[in-house]
Amino acid sequence: MQMKLFHKTRATLAFWYAGVMGLIMSLCGFAVYEVIIQAYLVSINRELESVTGTLHNVIEATLKKPGRTEPVFQLVLPNICQASSGCPTQKIFSHNQLAHSEHGIVDVLYKDKQYYIRFVDSSGRLIAVAGFQPNELPPLVQTTQVWQTVKDSQSNRYSQMSLPLHTQDNQLWGYIQVGRSLKELDNRLAALKLVLALGLPITVLLVGGSSWWLAGLAMRPIDKSYKQMQQFTSDASHELRTPLAAINATVETVLDLEHLPEQEARDILVSIKRQNHRLVELVADLLLLSRLDQRTLATQWLPCCLNVLINDLIEEYSALASAASLQLTSSVLCHQPLYVMGDEDQLLRLLSNLIANAIQYTPTGGYVTVILKRSNGDAVIEIEDTGIGIAPNEQNQIFDRFYRVHSDRSRSTGGSGLGLALAQAIVQAHKGSIQVQSQLGKGSTFIVRLPLTDTPSSDFPRS
């Protein structure tokens, strides 16, 4: 069920990501397509405007009568063809025919570009043509529009500019129409369309594959968190079930007895009380962890003297250490008391968990030392022991909830596996850090760093 939900969510994320990226790339491709069209058209139109304006200015100054060509036409356009002489409008002049006309003003444009030039009268009737003539252009073209896009019989497009010509006495002579083939532009656009038509689907497929991979990476922390939550629920259920099962078994045993001696009844009540105390501690630890995680724990932050806290804990755990035939000592490597802002009860819980663990896992005849010192604005507390140590591959897991390096021994001593998890949560709540250094068979050192406060000890009562 979990894997099915994971794959479904991953596929949904990949689909939406690929869809959004496909839409963005389509819009970008369309924008690029439009920009290329406009840029190319602007370039063509500027060139066309320059040619048309040059011819217009040269020819218009010599015109005398409307609709009649002057010698300047032949001079400027050596290959001009008079419509009255039966020149076909479909004629296309070859480069060989233009080779002898090097003196023409726009001869170089004839060779390198597909230009045509037409002269029409005020009614739109064709007077003369020059340049490369397209096949079957409309015989009568509107002259009222300066810019037009026209097509020949083969659907080739041309951009055309029309300008009026006037005689010397300011009469309307007719119009000059200069057009340029858009075949090169259309070929480029066709190639671009092909690239977009093939490239976009391929890119979307690649994006989809990448999305699936990235969605998997993005969901790994979620999957890990989900598995940790499942593991936590399982471990918590197990820890709660153990004392409950013991209590239930004890009660059933008592109910099966017809007569219960007073001393035996007391022993049974003591056993039930012990299991109940274990339940209460476990629930309290879970509740504290939850509140620390959610930062909903109401705490009173006050300056706490670490020197006093450590001395109190050494005195408290001395009896436990003596019972285990261990030496518990402290070493303060600073001349002034060290204060941190925090909750005294939580700090006591932090240090007591670490000291209790050190005593628990140190064999008879060993040593447990608590060191307090100052380093770069932090108070550093080191709990050293000569215990059994922790394997390197387990040192990153010991702060996980319900994790036990030696589960059998921990269960026999009543440990729930929450002590180090609580210690880490308390340290993080106090904006500090905790780490472990350990070697198997040689012992472990837990190092706690807490930010110091500059409050003098004389300004506050004893913690």
Short mmCIF file of N, CA and C in Angstrom, two decimals, residues 300-306 338-344 347 453 455-457 459-463:
data_model
loop_
_atom_site.label_atom_id
_atom_site.label_comp_id
_atom_site.label_asym_id
_atom_site.label_seq_id
_atom_site.Cartn_x
_atom_site.Cartn_y
_atom_site.Cartn_z
N GLN A 300 10.46 28.02 31.14
CA GLN A 300 10.89 29.29 31.73
C GLN A 300 12.40 29.40 31.58
N TRP A 301 12.84 30.23 30.64
CA TRP A 301 14.26 30.35 30.35
C TRP A 301 14.92 31.28 31.36
N LEU A 302 15.83 30.69 32.12
CA LEU A 302 16.55 31.44 33.14
C LEU A 302 18.03 31.09 33.05
N PRO A 303 18.91 31.96 33.56
CA PRO A 303 20.33 31.60 33.62
C PRO A 303 20.54 30.41 34.56
N CYS A 304 21.18 29.36 34.06
CA CYS A 304 21.43 28.15 34.86
C CYS A 304 22.94 27.94 34.99
N CYS A 305 23.39 27.74 36.19
CA CYS A 305 24.82 27.53 36.44
C CYS A 305 25.15 26.05 36.24
N LEU A 306 25.95 25.77 35.22
CA LEU A 306 26.29 24.38 34.92
C LEU A 306 27.17 23.76 36.01
N LEU A 338 30.00 28.84 34.87
CA LEU A 338 29.49 28.96 33.50
C LEU A 338 27.97 28.93 33.52
N TYR A 339 27.36 29.97 32.89
CA TYR A 339 25.90 30.08 32.87
C TYR A 339 25.40 29.93 31.43
N VAL A 340 24.28 29.25 31.31
CA VAL A 340 23.59 29.16 30.02
C VAL A 340 22.12 29.52 30.26
N MET A 341 21.51 30.09 29.22
CA MET A 341 20.08 30.38 29.30
C MET A 341 19.31 29.10 28.94
N GLY A 342 18.42 28.66 29.84
CA GLY A 342 17.68 27.46 29.53
C GLY A 342 16.73 27.07 30.63
N ASP A 343 16.19 25.88 30.47
CA ASP A 343 15.27 25.31 31.45
C ASP A 343 16.05 24.33 32.31
N GLU A 344 16.07 24.60 33.62
CA GLU A 344 16.91 23.81 34.51
C GLU A 344 16.49 22.34 34.54
N LEU A 347 17.76 20.63 31.38
CA LEU A 347 19.21 20.45 31.42
C LEU A 347 19.61 19.33 32.38
N THR A 453 25.83 32.46 28.37
CA THR A 453 25.29 33.79 28.56
C THR A 453 26.28 34.59 29.38
N THR A 455 25.71 36.71 31.67
CA THR A 455 25.14 37.17 32.94
C THR A 455 26.04 36.79 34.10
N PRO A 456 26.48 37.72 34.91
CA PRO A 456 27.31 37.38 36.09
C PRO A 456 26.51 36.53 37.06
N SER A 457 27.21 35.63 37.72
CA SER A 457 26.52 34.71 38.64
C SER A 457 25.94 35.44 39.83
N ASP A 459 24.26 38.11 39.91
CA ASP A 459 22.99 38.78 39.64
C ASP A 459 21.80 37.84 39.75
N PHE A 460 22.05 36.54 39.90
CA PHE A 460 20.95 35.59 39.90
C PHE A 460 21.08 34.66 41.09
N PRO A 461 19.96 34.18 41.56
CA PRO A 461 20.04 33.21 42.67
C PRO A 461 20.57 31.88 42.20
N ARG A 462 20.93 31.06 43.15
CA ARG A 462 21.48 29.74 42.83
C ARG A 462 20.42 28.92 42.11
N SER A 463 20.83 28.25 40.98
CA SER A 463 19.88 27.48 40.19
C SER A 463 19.42 26.26 40.96
#
